[in-house]
Amino acid sequence: MLQKDFQIKNQILEAIIDNAFEWVVVVDPQGIIRFMNKTYCEFLEVDSKEVIGKHVTEVIENTRMHIVAETGEEEIADLQFIKGNYMIANRIPIFDEGEVVAALGTVIFRDTEQWKKMNSHVKSLFSELEFYRNEWTANNGAKYSLNDLVGTSEAITELKRMVKKISSGDISVLIRGESGTGKELFAHSIHQLSERSNAPFVKLNCAAIPDNLLESELFGYVEGAFTGAKKGGKVGKFTLANGGTLFLDELGDMPLQMQAKLLRVLQEKEIERVGANETEKVNVRVIVATNRPLEKMVQEKLFREDLFYRINGFQLHIPPLRERKEDIQPLIDHFLDKVTRRTGKRIQGISEDAMRMLLDHNWPGNIRELENVVEAAVHLSYMETIEPEALPDYLIERNETHVGSQSLKDLVENTERNAIKKALDQHHGNKIAAAKALGIGKSSLYEKLNKYKLI
């Protein structure tokens, strides 16, 4: 009777394992199969009796069961390629008194149709997630994070540490540094690491807005506030940033009259739209940036002293590129990757001579200037590495009087002219060979020869 009960229980257990746990395999510490359920055998097209005693690698392709049995380290939700499809496998070691005595493996999907349905469902969910992520990013406004701050210098490393330290609070931050040092990236990073990261990030360049429009840009206006006002009025930046962060760039260019109104908003945490008769409460963290000497402007009565102390909760000083030249190489690598991905050009790196010229340069335009130079050089290089002739004239000639005086368009044209002349010289005036070396058509070359009067 006991023997019969044992057989019945054993049959019930096998039936449960065969039908409830998808595919199941058990191996001993040496990787030898001790059990494989019926559905797994059917899928693999093997006899359930013949697989017992075989090494698991002889039966299951791309298996790692023997590795888990040896190391004792579990592997959960691992993709395993079996018979032309990726399956989700779990591998769990079984211990007895601290020693591995077996390993249990399960696979979620028993047939390819089941996997295809799940795969389509997952892809649909990812597509929907990507849509909402892009929509959130567009509305949120913060595009950059701490990972976008490229550099290995001690100064950048310390700045990243400080950003992590101050981001969690609501303290106002004053970011200082020369033009082109990346002040806006730090503002984005602070917001992204703050508790306001799910709320809007709104930015305003105070120097780009005419003085007479700055108030309505910051605080908004009601319908009929002035001639030309939009029907329904306009929402200001403070309202848009409510609950989140407002980044005011080039604050040193804000006129004194507006400084007084901004100070009141920061103190009272409420705004009044142009033409309105009532105020609105706002909850906004303010981050400001400037390249102006605010302390000197305070002394000269060009910037309000009380506003300066209000925004100066914590200062971040971004050093110019000339003071951290060890960051030039990683920045170049970053910009090369960025430009080549966009243009499809195969530029592997930069030659030692060209790199030496970039390291010798003073970079008055800082990172923005370096990015422009790299972009121009990529467009005008016809080899796999950037050579000195692909760099702007002012870098080649080392003529400091021209530094910063050329736009990206001028840099591109000057470098393009030099590249064409160099190609013609290398191919002894053979225009077809020169065009091929430059990666352009013969007609395009002739147009450029006419443009630069090289014929």
Short mmCIF file of C-alpha atoms in Angstrom, two decimals:
data_model
loop_
_atom_site.label_atom_id
_atom_site.label_comp_id
_atom_site.label_asym_id
_atom_site.label_seq_id
_atom_site.Cartn_x
_atom_site.Cartn_y
_atom_site.Cartn_z
CA MET A 1 0.00 0.00 0.00
CA LEU A 2 2.81 2.41 0.88
CA GLN A 3 4.60 1.54 -2.38
CA LYS A 4 1.42 2.26 -4.35
CA ASP A 5 0.90 5.60 -2.58
CA PHE A 6 4.48 6.56 -3.35
CA GLN A 7 3.99 5.71 -7.05
CA ILE A 8 0.77 7.74 -7.21
CA LYS A 9 2.42 10.75 -5.56
CA ASN A 10 5.39 10.42 -7.87
CA GLN A 11 3.10 10.37 -10.92
CA ILE A 12 1.25 13.44 -9.65
CA LEU A 13 4.52 15.30 -9.08
CA GLU A 14 5.76 14.42 -12.58
CA ALA A 15 2.46 15.57 -14.09
CA ILE A 16 2.71 18.89 -12.26
CA ILE A 17 6.30 19.45 -13.34
CA ASP A 18 5.51 18.46 -16.93
CA ASN A 19 2.65 20.92 -17.21
CA ALA A 20 3.09 23.70 -14.66
CA PHE A 21 6.73 24.67 -14.81
CA GLU A 22 7.26 25.03 -18.57
CA TRP A 23 10.55 23.39 -19.55
CA VAL A 24 12.54 21.90 -16.68
CA VAL A 25 15.97 20.30 -16.50
CA VAL A 26 18.04 19.19 -13.50
CA VAL A 27 21.78 18.47 -13.65
CA ASP A 28 24.23 17.20 -11.04
CA PRO A 29 27.43 19.07 -10.04
CA GLN A 30 29.25 17.53 -13.03
CA GLY A 31 26.65 18.82 -15.49
CA ILE A 32 25.08 15.39 -16.10
CA ILE A 33 21.31 15.47 -16.77
CA ARG A 34 19.34 13.76 -13.99
CA PHE A 35 15.88 14.93 -15.03
CA MET A 36 14.23 16.64 -18.02
CA ASN A 37 10.46 17.06 -18.22
CA LYS A 38 8.33 15.81 -21.10
CA THR A 39 7.60 19.17 -22.77
CA TYR A 40 11.31 20.07 -22.87
CA CYS A 41 12.14 16.69 -24.44
CA GLU A 42 9.37 17.13 -27.01
CA PHE A 43 10.65 20.54 -28.02
CA LEU A 44 14.24 19.29 -28.32
CA GLU A 45 12.97 16.16 -30.12
CA VAL A 46 14.86 13.81 -27.79
CA ASP A 47 13.85 10.68 -25.88
CA SER A 48 13.32 11.43 -22.17
CA LYS A 49 14.98 8.14 -21.22
CA GLU A 50 18.03 8.58 -23.45
CA VAL A 51 18.97 12.09 -22.19
CA ILE A 52 19.38 10.90 -18.59
CA GLY A 53 23.09 10.41 -17.93
CA LYS A 54 24.25 12.63 -20.81
CA HIS A 55 26.19 15.85 -20.28
CA VAL A 56 23.84 18.80 -20.64
CA THR A 57 25.94 20.36 -23.43
CA GLU A 58 25.23 17.32 -25.60
CA VAL A 59 21.49 17.91 -25.40
CA ILE A 60 20.83 21.65 -25.01
CA GLU A 61 22.55 24.19 -27.25
CA ASN A 62 24.16 27.29 -25.70
CA THR A 63 23.41 25.95 -22.21
CA ARG A 64 25.11 27.25 -19.10
CA MET A 65 23.61 24.73 -16.67
CA HIS A 66 26.95 23.00 -16.08
CA ILE A 67 28.57 26.38 -15.31
CA VAL A 68 25.91 27.24 -12.70
CA ALA A 69 26.30 23.76 -11.19
CA GLU A 70 30.04 24.38 -10.90
CA THR A 71 30.06 28.00 -9.66
CA GLY A 72 26.90 27.97 -7.55
CA GLU A 73 25.91 31.39 -8.93
CA GLU A 74 22.31 31.70 -10.12
CA GLU A 75 21.38 33.26 -13.48
CA ILE A 76 17.90 34.75 -13.72
CA ALA A 77 16.04 35.85 -16.90
CA ASP A 78 18.96 35.12 -19.21
CA LEU A 79 18.36 35.04 -22.97
CA GLN A 80 19.29 31.67 -24.47
CA PHE A 81 19.28 30.91 -28.20
CA ILE A 82 17.60 27.50 -28.72
CA LYS A 83 16.58 26.11 -32.12
CA GLY A 84 16.50 29.46 -33.87
CA ASN A 85 14.80 31.51 -31.15
CA TYR A 86 15.76 33.39 -28.03
CA MET A 87 14.18 31.95 -24.89
CA ILE A 88 14.22 33.27 -21.32
CA ALA A 89 16.06 30.86 -19.03
CA ASN A 90 16.48 30.70 -15.25
CA ARG A 91 19.31 28.64 -13.76
CA ILE A 92 19.32 28.07 -9.99
CA PRO A 93 21.88 26.09 -7.95
CA ILE A 94 20.55 23.73 -5.28
CA PHE A 95 22.55 23.58 -2.05
CA ASP A 96 22.80 21.00 0.71
CA GLU A 97 24.83 21.95 3.79
CA GLY A 98 26.60 24.67 1.83
CA GLU A 99 27.55 22.52 -1.16
CA VAL A 100 26.00 22.51 -4.63
CA VAL A 101 24.29 19.16 -5.17
CA ALA A 102 22.38 20.03 -8.35
CA ALA A 103 21.20 22.85 -10.59
CA LEU A 104 17.61 23.49 -11.69
CA GLY A 105 16.92 25.09 -15.06
CA THR A 106 13.59 26.43 -16.35
CA VAL A 107 12.66 28.03 -19.66
CA ILE A 108 9.59 30.24 -19.87
CA PHE A 109 8.42 29.75 -23.46
CA ARG A 110 7.52 26.26 -24.62
CA ASP A 111 6.98 27.07 -28.30
CA THR A 112 8.08 29.67 -30.81
CA GLU A 113 4.59 31.05 -31.38
CA GLN A 114 4.31 31.86 -27.69
CA TRP A 115 7.65 33.65 -27.86
CA LYS A 116 6.68 35.56 -31.01
CA LYS A 117 3.52 36.82 -29.38
CA MET A 118 5.45 37.89 -26.27
CA ASN A 119 8.20 39.46 -28.39
CA SER A 120 5.66 41.52 -30.35
CA HIS A 121 3.99 42.59 -27.12
CA VAL A 122 7.33 43.65 -25.58
CA LYS A 123 8.28 45.59 -28.73
CA SER A 124 4.92 47.34 -28.63
CA LEU A 125 5.44 48.29 -24.99
CA PHE A 126 8.96 49.58 -25.71
CA SER A 127 7.65 51.64 -28.64
CA GLU A 128 4.97 53.15 -26.42
CA LEU A 129 7.50 53.78 -23.68
CA GLU A 130 9.84 55.53 -26.13
CA PHE A 131 6.97 57.75 -27.34
CA TYR A 132 6.12 58.86 -23.82
CA ARG A 133 9.80 59.26 -22.94
CA ASN A 134 10.35 61.58 -25.91
CA GLU A 135 7.18 63.49 -25.10
CA TRP A 136 8.24 63.87 -21.46
CA THR A 137 11.72 65.04 -22.50
CA ALA A 138 10.24 67.60 -24.88
CA ASN A 139 7.94 68.98 -22.19
CA ASN A 140 10.45 68.65 -19.40
CA GLY A 141 13.15 70.53 -21.32
CA ALA A 142 16.22 69.00 -19.63
CA LYS A 143 18.23 67.24 -22.33
CA TYR A 144 21.56 66.67 -20.61
CA SER A 145 22.74 64.79 -17.57
CA LEU A 146 25.96 64.46 -15.60
CA ASN A 147 27.15 61.84 -18.11
CA ASP A 148 27.21 64.53 -20.81
CA LEU A 149 29.85 66.48 -18.89
CA VAL A 150 32.97 65.18 -20.63
CA GLY A 151 36.32 65.49 -18.90
CA THR A 152 38.77 63.72 -16.65
CA SER A 153 40.55 66.70 -15.12
CA GLU A 154 40.60 67.24 -11.38
CA ALA A 155 38.50 70.40 -11.82
CA ILE A 156 35.69 68.63 -13.73
CA THR A 157 35.76 65.67 -11.37
CA GLU A 158 35.34 68.01 -8.40
CA LEU A 159 32.55 69.94 -10.15
CA LYS A 160 30.66 66.70 -10.79
CA ARG A 161 31.01 65.83 -7.12
CA MET A 162 29.64 69.22 -6.11
CA VAL A 163 26.72 68.91 -8.53
CA LYS A 164 25.74 65.62 -6.91
CA LYS A 165 26.02 67.26 -3.49
CA ILE A 166 23.87 70.34 -4.14
CA SER A 167 21.28 68.90 -6.53
CA SER A 168 18.99 67.36 -3.92
CA GLY A 169 18.10 70.64 -2.20
CA ASP A 170 16.25 73.73 -3.36
CA ILE A 171 19.15 76.12 -2.88
CA SER A 172 19.65 78.62 -5.70
CA VAL A 173 22.81 78.07 -7.74
CA LEU A 174 24.99 80.64 -9.49
CA ILE A 175 27.04 79.12 -12.32
CA ARG A 176 29.98 81.23 -13.44
CA GLY A 177 32.38 80.81 -16.29
CA GLU A 178 33.48 82.16 -19.63
CA SER A 179 31.29 81.82 -22.69
CA GLY A 180 31.42 78.33 -24.18
CA THR A 181 32.48 76.47 -21.02
CA GLY A 182 29.23 74.50 -20.78
CA LYS A 183 27.34 76.33 -18.02
CA GLU A 184 23.98 75.20 -19.36
CA LEU A 185 24.99 71.52 -19.18
CA PHE A 186 25.61 71.93 -15.46
CA ALA A 187 22.17 73.50 -15.00
CA HIS A 188 20.56 70.56 -16.81
CA SER A 189 22.52 68.10 -14.68
CA ILE A 190 21.48 69.75 -11.41
CA HIS A 191 17.83 69.53 -12.40
CA GLN A 192 18.12 65.92 -13.54
CA LEU A 193 19.61 64.88 -10.20
CA SER A 194 17.17 66.90 -8.10
CA GLU A 195 13.85 65.86 -6.62
CA ARG A 196 12.28 68.12 -9.26
CA SER A 197 13.57 65.99 -12.13
CA ASN A 198 10.04 64.85 -13.08
CA ALA A 199 8.88 68.47 -13.27
CA PRO A 200 9.61 71.00 -16.04
CA PHE A 201 13.02 72.47 -16.76
CA VAL A 202 12.56 75.88 -18.38
CA LYS A 203 15.34 78.11 -19.64
CA LEU A 204 15.56 81.73 -20.69
CA ASN A 205 18.52 83.65 -22.11
CA CYS A 206 18.19 87.11 -20.59
CA ALA A 207 20.56 88.63 -23.14
CA ALA A 208 18.52 87.36 -26.10
CA ILE A 209 15.23 89.03 -25.09
CA PRO A 210 14.66 92.78 -25.68
CA ASP A 211 14.30 94.72 -22.43
CA ASN A 212 10.67 95.68 -23.15
CA LEU A 213 9.67 92.02 -23.63
CA LEU A 214 11.59 90.47 -20.77
CA GLU A 215 8.88 91.02 -18.15
CA SER A 216 6.18 89.33 -20.23
CA GLU A 217 8.55 86.45 -21.03
CA LEU A 218 9.26 85.87 -17.36
CA PHE A 219 5.82 86.49 -15.85
CA GLY A 220 3.40 86.32 -18.78
CA TYR A 221 0.51 88.67 -19.51
CA VAL A 222 -3.29 88.69 -19.55
CA GLU A 223 -5.44 89.26 -22.59
CA GLY A 224 -5.58 92.93 -23.59
CA ALA A 225 -2.57 93.85 -21.46
CA PHE A 226 -1.09 95.87 -24.32
CA THR A 227 -1.44 96.44 -28.05
CA GLY A 228 -0.61 93.26 -29.92
CA ALA A 229 -1.15 90.98 -26.92
CA LYS A 230 -2.31 87.48 -27.88
CA LYS A 231 -5.91 86.51 -27.35
CA GLY A 232 -6.13 84.64 -24.07
CA GLY A 233 -2.86 86.10 -22.84
CA LYS A 234 0.45 84.30 -22.42
CA VAL A 235 1.96 82.07 -19.77
CA GLY A 236 5.36 83.21 -18.49
CA LYS A 237 8.46 81.14 -17.84
CA PHE A 238 7.91 81.13 -14.07
CA THR A 239 4.46 79.61 -14.50
CA LEU A 240 5.75 77.06 -17.00
CA ALA A 241 8.49 76.07 -14.55
CA ASN A 242 6.14 75.80 -11.56
CA GLY A 243 7.19 72.78 -9.49
CA GLY A 244 10.42 72.49 -11.44
CA THR A 245 13.50 74.52 -12.32
CA LEU A 246 13.98 77.83 -14.12
CA PHE A 247 17.40 78.42 -15.66
CA LEU A 248 18.21 82.09 -16.31
CA ASP A 249 21.24 82.34 -18.56
CA GLU A 250 23.27 85.55 -18.95
CA LEU A 251 21.59 87.07 -15.90
CA GLY A 252 24.25 89.80 -15.79
CA ASP A 253 22.61 91.36 -18.87
CA MET A 254 19.24 91.83 -17.16
CA PRO A 255 18.30 95.53 -16.80
CA LEU A 256 18.05 97.00 -13.28
CA GLN A 257 14.29 97.50 -13.46
CA MET A 258 13.74 93.82 -14.15
CA GLN A 259 16.23 92.85 -11.45
CA ALA A 260 13.96 94.47 -8.86
CA LYS A 261 10.91 92.54 -10.10
CA LEU A 262 12.87 89.29 -10.19
CA LEU A 263 14.04 89.85 -6.62
CA ARG A 264 10.45 90.29 -5.44
CA VAL A 265 9.40 87.01 -7.08
CA LEU A 266 12.30 85.14 -5.47
CA GLN A 267 11.46 86.59 -2.05
CA GLU A 268 7.65 86.34 -2.14
CA LYS A 269 7.43 83.24 -4.37
CA GLU A 270 4.60 84.79 -6.35
CA ILE A 271 4.29 86.47 -9.72
CA GLU A 272 1.99 89.05 -11.25
CA ARG A 273 1.28 88.82 -14.95
CA VAL A 274 1.51 92.00 -16.99
CA GLY A 275 -1.94 93.63 -16.89
CA ALA A 276 -3.22 91.40 -14.09
CA ASN A 277 -4.74 92.57 -10.82
CA GLU A 278 -3.86 89.54 -8.75
CA THR A 279 -0.78 87.45 -8.01
CA GLU A 280 -0.07 83.74 -8.50
CA LYS A 281 1.94 81.53 -6.18
CA VAL A 282 4.84 79.70 -7.80
CA ASN A 283 7.22 77.05 -6.54
CA VAL A 284 10.36 77.29 -8.67
CA ARG A 285 14.02 76.53 -8.10
CA VAL A 286 16.15 79.13 -9.85
CA ILE A 287 19.55 78.42 -11.38
CA VAL A 288 21.37 81.34 -12.97
CA ALA A 289 24.49 81.64 -15.08
CA THR A 290 26.68 84.51 -16.17
CA ASN A 291 30.11 85.34 -17.52
CA ARG A 292 29.91 88.88 -16.17
CA PRO A 293 31.83 90.12 -13.06
CA LEU A 294 28.80 90.57 -10.82
CA GLU A 295 30.77 91.81 -7.79
CA LYS A 296 32.24 94.64 -9.87
CA MET A 297 28.82 95.38 -11.37
CA VAL A 298 27.39 95.65 -7.84
CA GLN A 299 30.05 98.23 -6.97
CA GLU A 300 29.24 100.15 -10.16
CA LYS A 301 25.50 100.02 -9.38
CA LEU A 302 24.84 97.94 -12.51
CA PHE A 303 23.59 94.93 -10.58
CA ARG A 304 21.49 94.90 -7.43
CA GLU A 305 23.40 93.80 -4.36
CA ASP A 306 20.32 92.25 -2.72
CA LEU A 307 19.60 90.20 -5.86
CA PHE A 308 23.21 89.05 -5.98
CA TYR A 309 23.01 87.64 -2.46
CA ARG A 310 19.60 86.10 -3.19
CA ILE A 311 20.85 84.10 -6.22
CA ASN A 312 24.24 83.34 -4.69
CA GLY A 313 23.14 80.39 -2.59
CA PHE A 314 25.94 78.28 -4.01
CA GLN A 315 28.49 79.04 -6.71
CA LEU A 316 29.92 76.75 -9.34
CA HIS A 317 32.99 78.09 -11.16
CA ILE A 318 33.54 76.42 -14.54
CA PRO A 319 37.22 76.80 -15.47
CA PRO A 320 38.12 77.73 -19.07
CA LEU A 321 39.46 75.01 -21.36
CA ARG A 322 42.96 76.52 -21.37
CA GLU A 323 43.20 75.72 -17.63
CA ARG A 324 42.26 72.05 -18.05
CA LYS A 325 43.91 70.94 -21.25
CA GLU A 326 43.88 67.30 -20.14
CA ASP A 327 40.16 67.43 -21.05
CA ILE A 328 40.89 68.29 -24.70
CA GLN A 329 41.55 64.70 -25.77
CA PRO A 330 38.35 63.20 -24.28
CA LEU A 331 36.35 66.15 -25.64
CA ILE A 332 37.78 65.58 -29.12
CA ASP A 333 36.90 61.89 -28.91
CA HIS A 334 33.38 62.82 -27.83
CA PHE A 335 32.87 65.34 -30.64
CA LEU A 336 34.41 63.01 -33.24
CA ASP A 337 31.98 60.28 -32.28
CA LYS A 338 29.08 62.74 -32.33
CA VAL A 339 29.90 64.25 -35.75
CA THR A 340 30.86 61.00 -37.50
CA ARG A 341 27.65 59.33 -36.34
CA ARG A 342 25.67 62.20 -37.82
CA THR A 343 27.60 62.55 -41.08
CA GLY A 344 28.57 58.93 -41.67
CA LYS A 345 32.22 59.87 -42.33
CA ARG A 346 34.86 57.39 -41.23
CA ILE A 347 37.31 59.40 -39.16
CA GLN A 348 39.28 57.18 -36.79
CA GLY A 349 41.12 59.85 -34.83
CA ILE A 350 43.53 62.75 -34.99
CA SER A 351 47.21 62.76 -35.90
CA GLU A 352 49.89 63.66 -33.39
CA ASP A 353 50.81 66.86 -35.28
CA ALA A 354 47.19 68.03 -35.37
CA MET A 355 46.73 67.13 -31.71
CA ARG A 356 49.84 69.08 -30.78
CA MET A 357 48.41 72.16 -32.51
CA LEU A 358 45.14 71.85 -30.62
CA LEU A 359 46.95 71.50 -27.30
CA ASP A 360 49.04 74.58 -28.05
CA HIS A 361 45.97 76.71 -28.76
CA ASN A 362 44.60 79.01 -26.05
CA TRP A 363 40.89 78.29 -26.76
CA PRO A 364 39.27 81.66 -26.03
CA GLY A 365 35.97 80.19 -27.27
CA ASN A 366 36.39 77.22 -24.92
CA ILE A 367 34.46 73.99 -25.57
CA ARG A 368 32.15 75.61 -28.12
CA GLU A 369 35.16 76.64 -30.20
CA LEU A 370 36.70 73.17 -29.92
CA GLU A 371 33.47 71.54 -31.09
CA ASN A 372 33.31 73.88 -34.11
CA VAL A 373 36.91 73.10 -35.01
CA VAL A 374 36.36 69.33 -34.77
CA GLU A 375 33.18 69.53 -36.84
CA ALA A 376 34.89 71.57 -39.54
CA ALA A 377 37.88 69.22 -39.57
CA VAL A 378 35.67 66.14 -39.95
CA HIS A 379 33.86 67.66 -42.92
CA LEU A 380 37.09 68.62 -44.63
CA SER A 381 39.23 65.56 -43.91
CA TYR A 382 39.70 63.12 -46.77
CA MET A 383 41.72 60.61 -44.79
CA GLU A 384 40.89 58.42 -41.80
CA THR A 385 42.68 60.73 -39.40
CA ILE A 386 42.46 64.48 -39.00
CA GLU A 387 45.69 66.04 -40.25
CA PRO A 388 46.91 69.61 -39.63
CA GLU A 389 45.78 70.78 -43.09
CA ALA A 390 42.16 70.02 -42.10
CA LEU A 391 42.37 72.50 -39.20
CA PRO A 392 41.48 76.22 -39.51
CA ASP A 393 44.10 78.66 -40.79
CA TYR A 394 44.42 80.48 -37.49
CA LEU A 395 45.51 77.26 -35.79
CA ILE A 396 47.96 76.36 -38.54
CA GLU A 397 49.52 79.81 -38.64
CA ARG A 398 49.31 80.20 -34.84
CA ASN A 399 48.31 83.80 -35.43
CA GLU A 400 46.71 84.86 -32.17
CA THR A 401 45.37 88.09 -33.69
CA HIS A 402 42.78 86.03 -35.59
CA VAL A 403 41.69 83.85 -32.68
CA GLY A 404 37.95 83.93 -32.17
CA SER A 405 37.36 86.28 -35.11
CA GLN A 406 36.00 83.63 -37.50
CA SER A 407 32.59 82.00 -37.60
CA LEU A 408 32.14 78.28 -38.24
CA LYS A 409 31.27 79.15 -41.87
CA ASP A 410 34.57 80.99 -42.31
CA LEU A 411 36.47 78.15 -40.63
CA VAL A 412 34.87 75.61 -42.94
CA GLU A 413 35.56 77.64 -46.08
CA ASN A 414 39.19 78.39 -45.20
CA THR A 415 39.91 74.79 -44.32
CA GLU A 416 38.08 73.54 -47.41
CA ARG A 417 40.19 75.80 -49.61
CA ASN A 418 43.39 74.50 -48.03
CA ALA A 419 42.25 70.87 -48.35
CA ILE A 420 41.54 71.31 -52.06
CA LYS A 421 44.91 72.96 -52.66
CA LYS A 422 46.65 70.18 -50.76
CA ALA A 423 44.82 67.47 -52.73
CA LEU A 424 45.72 69.10 -56.06
CA ASP A 425 49.36 69.37 -55.00
CA GLN A 426 49.48 65.72 -53.92
CA HIS A 427 48.02 64.57 -57.25
CA HIS A 428 50.08 66.98 -59.37
CA GLY A 429 47.07 68.97 -60.57
CA ASN A 430 45.03 65.89 -61.57
CA LYS A 431 41.50 67.10 -60.76
CA ILE A 432 39.81 63.71 -61.12
CA ALA A 433 42.27 62.11 -58.69
CA ALA A 434 41.98 65.07 -56.31
CA ALA A 435 38.16 64.88 -56.35
CA LYS A 436 38.33 61.15 -55.60
CA ALA A 437 40.74 61.74 -52.71
CA LEU A 438 38.44 64.42 -51.29
CA GLY A 439 35.40 62.16 -51.61
CA ILE A 440 33.48 64.56 -53.89
CA GLY A 441 32.37 64.48 -57.52
CA LYS A 442 34.26 66.13 -60.37
CA SER A 443 31.51 68.72 -60.92
CA SER A 444 31.53 69.60 -57.21
CA LEU A 445 35.29 70.07 -57.32
CA TYR A 446 35.03 72.47 -60.28
CA GLU A 447 32.35 74.47 -58.46
CA LYS A 448 34.64 74.82 -55.45
CA LEU A 449 37.62 75.69 -57.66
CA ASN A 450 35.57 78.52 -59.14
CA LYS A 451 34.28 79.56 -55.73
CA TYR A 452 37.77 79.83 -54.25
CA LYS A 453 39.33 81.10 -57.50
CA LEU A 454 41.79 78.24 -57.65
CA ILE A 455 41.50 77.68 -61.42
#
